[in-house]
Coordinates of C-alpha atoms in Angstrom, one line a residue:
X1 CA 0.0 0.0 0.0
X2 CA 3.0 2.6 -0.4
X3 CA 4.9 4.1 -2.8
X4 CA 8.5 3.2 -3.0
X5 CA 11.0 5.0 -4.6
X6 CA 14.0 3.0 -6.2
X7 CA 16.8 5.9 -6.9
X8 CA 20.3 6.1 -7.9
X9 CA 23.0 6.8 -10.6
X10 CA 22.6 5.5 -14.0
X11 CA 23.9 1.9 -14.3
X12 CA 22.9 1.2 -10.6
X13 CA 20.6 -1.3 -11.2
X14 CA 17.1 0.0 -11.2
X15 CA 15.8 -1.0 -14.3
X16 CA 17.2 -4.7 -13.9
X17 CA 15.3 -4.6 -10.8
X18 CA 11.6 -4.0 -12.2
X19 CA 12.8 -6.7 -15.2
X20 CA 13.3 -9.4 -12.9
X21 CA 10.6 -8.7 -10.8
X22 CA 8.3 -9.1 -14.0
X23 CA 9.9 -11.9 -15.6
X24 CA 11.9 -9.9 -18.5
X25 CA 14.5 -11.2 -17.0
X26 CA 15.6 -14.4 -14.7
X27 CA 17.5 -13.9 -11.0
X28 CA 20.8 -16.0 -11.0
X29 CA 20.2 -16.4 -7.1
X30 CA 18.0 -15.2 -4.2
X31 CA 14.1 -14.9 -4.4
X32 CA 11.5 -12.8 -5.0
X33 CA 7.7 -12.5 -2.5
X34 CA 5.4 -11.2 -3.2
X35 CA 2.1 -11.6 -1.0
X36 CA 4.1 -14.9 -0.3
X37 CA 4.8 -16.0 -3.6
X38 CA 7.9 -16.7 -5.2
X39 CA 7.5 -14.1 -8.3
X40 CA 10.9 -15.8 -9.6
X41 CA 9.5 -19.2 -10.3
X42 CA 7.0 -17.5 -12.6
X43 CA 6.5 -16.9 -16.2
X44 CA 5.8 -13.0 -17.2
X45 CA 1.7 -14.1 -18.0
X46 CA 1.7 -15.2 -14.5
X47 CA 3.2 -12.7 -13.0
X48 CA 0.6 -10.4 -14.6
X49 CA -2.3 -12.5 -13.5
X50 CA -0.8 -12.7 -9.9
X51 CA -1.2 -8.5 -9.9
X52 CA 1.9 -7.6 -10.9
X53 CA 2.2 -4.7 -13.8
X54 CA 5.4 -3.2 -15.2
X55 CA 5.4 -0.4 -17.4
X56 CA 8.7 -0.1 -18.7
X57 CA 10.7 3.4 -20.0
X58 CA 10.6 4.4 -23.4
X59 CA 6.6 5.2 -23.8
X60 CA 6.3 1.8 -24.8
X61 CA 2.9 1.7 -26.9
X62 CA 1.6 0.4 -30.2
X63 CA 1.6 3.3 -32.5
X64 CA -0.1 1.7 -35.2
X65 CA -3.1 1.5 -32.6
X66 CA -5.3 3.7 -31.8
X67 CA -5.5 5.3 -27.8
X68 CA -8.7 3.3 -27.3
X69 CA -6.9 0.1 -28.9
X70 CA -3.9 0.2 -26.6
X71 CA -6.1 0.6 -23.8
X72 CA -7.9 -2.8 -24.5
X73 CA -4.6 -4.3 -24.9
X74 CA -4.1 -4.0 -20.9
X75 CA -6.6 -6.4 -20.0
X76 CA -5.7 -9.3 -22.1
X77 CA -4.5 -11.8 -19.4
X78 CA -6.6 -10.4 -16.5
X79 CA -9.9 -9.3 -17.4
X80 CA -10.6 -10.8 -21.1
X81 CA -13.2 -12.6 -20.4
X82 CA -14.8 -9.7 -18.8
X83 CA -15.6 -7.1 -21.2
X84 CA -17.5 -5.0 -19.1
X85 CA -15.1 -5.0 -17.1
X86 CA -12.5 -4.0 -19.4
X87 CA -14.8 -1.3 -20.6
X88 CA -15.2 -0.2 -16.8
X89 CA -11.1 -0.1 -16.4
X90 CA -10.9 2.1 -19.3
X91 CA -13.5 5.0 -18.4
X92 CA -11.4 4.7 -15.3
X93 CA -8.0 5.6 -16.9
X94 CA -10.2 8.2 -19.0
X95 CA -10.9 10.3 -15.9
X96 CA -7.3 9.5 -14.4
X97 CA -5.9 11.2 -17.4
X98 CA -8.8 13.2 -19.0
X99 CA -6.2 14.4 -22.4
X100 CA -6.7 10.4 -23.3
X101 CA -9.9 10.7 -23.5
X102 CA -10.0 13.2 -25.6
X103 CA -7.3 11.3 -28.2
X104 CA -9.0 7.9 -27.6
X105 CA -9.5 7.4 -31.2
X106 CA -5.9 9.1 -32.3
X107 CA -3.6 6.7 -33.3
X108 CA -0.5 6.2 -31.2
X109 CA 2.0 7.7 -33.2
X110 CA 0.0 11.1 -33.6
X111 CA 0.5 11.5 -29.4
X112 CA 2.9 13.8 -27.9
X113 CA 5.9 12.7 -25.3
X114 CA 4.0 13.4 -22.4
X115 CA 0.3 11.5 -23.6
X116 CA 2.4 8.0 -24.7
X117 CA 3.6 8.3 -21.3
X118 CA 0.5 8.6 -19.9
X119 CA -1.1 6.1 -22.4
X120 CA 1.6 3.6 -21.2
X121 CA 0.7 3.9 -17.5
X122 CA -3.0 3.7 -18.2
X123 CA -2.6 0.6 -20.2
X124 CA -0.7 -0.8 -17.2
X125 CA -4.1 0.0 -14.7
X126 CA -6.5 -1.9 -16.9
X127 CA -5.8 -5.1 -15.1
X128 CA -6.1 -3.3 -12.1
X129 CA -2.8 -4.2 -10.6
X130 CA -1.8 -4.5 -7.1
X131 CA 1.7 -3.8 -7.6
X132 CA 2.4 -1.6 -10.5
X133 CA 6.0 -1.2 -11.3
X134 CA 7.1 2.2 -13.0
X135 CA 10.0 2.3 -14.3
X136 CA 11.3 6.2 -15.5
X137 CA 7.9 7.9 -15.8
X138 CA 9.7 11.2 -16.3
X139 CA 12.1 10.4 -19.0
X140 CA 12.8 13.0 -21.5
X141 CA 9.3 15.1 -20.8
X142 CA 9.5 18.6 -20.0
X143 CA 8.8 19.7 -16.2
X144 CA 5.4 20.9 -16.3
X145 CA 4.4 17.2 -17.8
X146 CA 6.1 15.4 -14.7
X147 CA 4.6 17.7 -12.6
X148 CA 1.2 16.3 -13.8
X149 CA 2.2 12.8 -14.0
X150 CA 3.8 12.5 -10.9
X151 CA 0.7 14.3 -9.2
X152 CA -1.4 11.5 -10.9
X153 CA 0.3 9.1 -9.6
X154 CA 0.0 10.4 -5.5
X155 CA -3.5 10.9 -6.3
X156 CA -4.3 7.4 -7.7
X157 CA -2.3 6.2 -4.5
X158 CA -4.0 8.0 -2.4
X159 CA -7.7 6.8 -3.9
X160 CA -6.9 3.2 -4.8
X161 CA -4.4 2.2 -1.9
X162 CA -2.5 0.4 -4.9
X163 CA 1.4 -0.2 -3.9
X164 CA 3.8 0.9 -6.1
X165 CA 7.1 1.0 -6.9
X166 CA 8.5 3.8 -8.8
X167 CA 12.0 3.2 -10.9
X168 CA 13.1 7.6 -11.1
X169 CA 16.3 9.1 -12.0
X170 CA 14.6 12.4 -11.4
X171 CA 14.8 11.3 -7.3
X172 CA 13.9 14.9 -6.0
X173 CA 10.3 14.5 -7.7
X174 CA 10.4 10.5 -6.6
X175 CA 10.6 11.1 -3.3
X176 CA 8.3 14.1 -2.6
X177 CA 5.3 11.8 -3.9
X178 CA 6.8 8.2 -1.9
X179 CA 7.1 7.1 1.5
X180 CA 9.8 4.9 1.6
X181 CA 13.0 5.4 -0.6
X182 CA 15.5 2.8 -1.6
X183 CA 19.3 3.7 -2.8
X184 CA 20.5 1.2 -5.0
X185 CA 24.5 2.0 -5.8
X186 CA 25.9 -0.6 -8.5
X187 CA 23.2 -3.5 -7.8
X188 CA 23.4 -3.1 -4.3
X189 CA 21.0 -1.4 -1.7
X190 CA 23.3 1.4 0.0
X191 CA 20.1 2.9 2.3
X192 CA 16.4 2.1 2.5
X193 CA 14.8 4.7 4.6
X194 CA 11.9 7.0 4.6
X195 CA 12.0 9.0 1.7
X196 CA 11.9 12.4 3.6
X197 CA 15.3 11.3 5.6
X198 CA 16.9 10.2 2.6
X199 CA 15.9 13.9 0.6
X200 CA 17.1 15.8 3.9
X201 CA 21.0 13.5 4.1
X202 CA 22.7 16.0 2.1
X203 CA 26.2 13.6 2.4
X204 CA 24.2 10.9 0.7
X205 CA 22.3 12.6 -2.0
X206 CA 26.0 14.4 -2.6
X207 CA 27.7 10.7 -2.8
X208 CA 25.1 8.6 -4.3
X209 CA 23.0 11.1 -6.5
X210 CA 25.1 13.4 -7.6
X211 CA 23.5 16.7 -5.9

């Protein structure tokens, strides 16, 4: 039921992270629990169906598809055999981010930076995750568009409850909207603490964030 905050240099580790919590990639050792099962015995399908959403960086959509069309595309393993219920998970992510509603018949490729990035999360909330794993929401978008989508993000926390776990190289923004915050420092975990300590250690954000 938090928001955690994975920061840290580039080439710490983060991505990697979200990929072998979703299957994109396999752990060499160690596990992975969540709601006391072992994610890493999983395939990626049942990872999904277990609750589990990643939403990689890059915007990653299907531009030859319209808004609408990628929207669907989130509730193939979870709720396909519920197509009210599909329906009801879009209107949802409609009002979540009201500038997809009014593209929902604009292809893909026709979006801006900022509304991929948005259509990428709300294809991730269709199957109504209960972990959703972000992975550098705020990648190459201008400020005023994190601003909004990081703001979106605290406020579906706040309404849903929904746990998730946010992958940011932008760390300031991470941590104003998480609770906890993780340092990760070449694959390894250097401090997990409240996000508010971690913003306020000025030696560590110096050492391990470059500011």
């Amino acid at each position: 039921g938090s928001i955690t905050a994975v920061i840290g240099a580039n080439g710490a580790g983060k991505s990697t992270l979200l990929r072998t919590i979703s299957g994109l990639k396999r752990a060499t050792s160690g596990s992975i629990l969540w709601d006391e099962l072992e994610v890493n015995r999983l395939n990626t399908e049942q990872i999904v169906r277990a609750g589990i959403v990643h939403v990689p960086e890059g915007r990653s959509v299907v531009t030859e598809l319209t808004v609408a069309e990628n929207l669907a595309l989130g509730g193939i393993w979870r709720l396909r055999n519920n197509k009210s219920d599909v329906a009801t998970a879009i209107d949802e992510v409609y009002q979540l981010f009201p500038r997809l509603g009014e593209r929902k018949k604009q292809r893909a490729d026709t979006l801006s930076g900022g509304e991929r990035q948005m259509l990428a999360i709300g294809r991730g909330l269709i199957s109504r995750p209960q972990l959703l794993l972000l992975d550098e929401p705020s990648l190459g978008l201008a400020p005023l568009v994190v601003e909004q989508i990081f703001h979106t993000l605290s406020e579906l926390h706040k309404s849903t409850g929904m746990t998730i776990l946010l992958v940011e190289q932008n760390a300031m923004s991470a941590l104003r909207i998480a609770s906890q915050g993780i340092v990760l420092d070449q694959g390894k975990v250097v401090i997990a603490d409240n996000a508010q300590a971690i913003m306020s250690d000025t030696a560590l954000r110096h050492a391990y964030l470059g500011y």
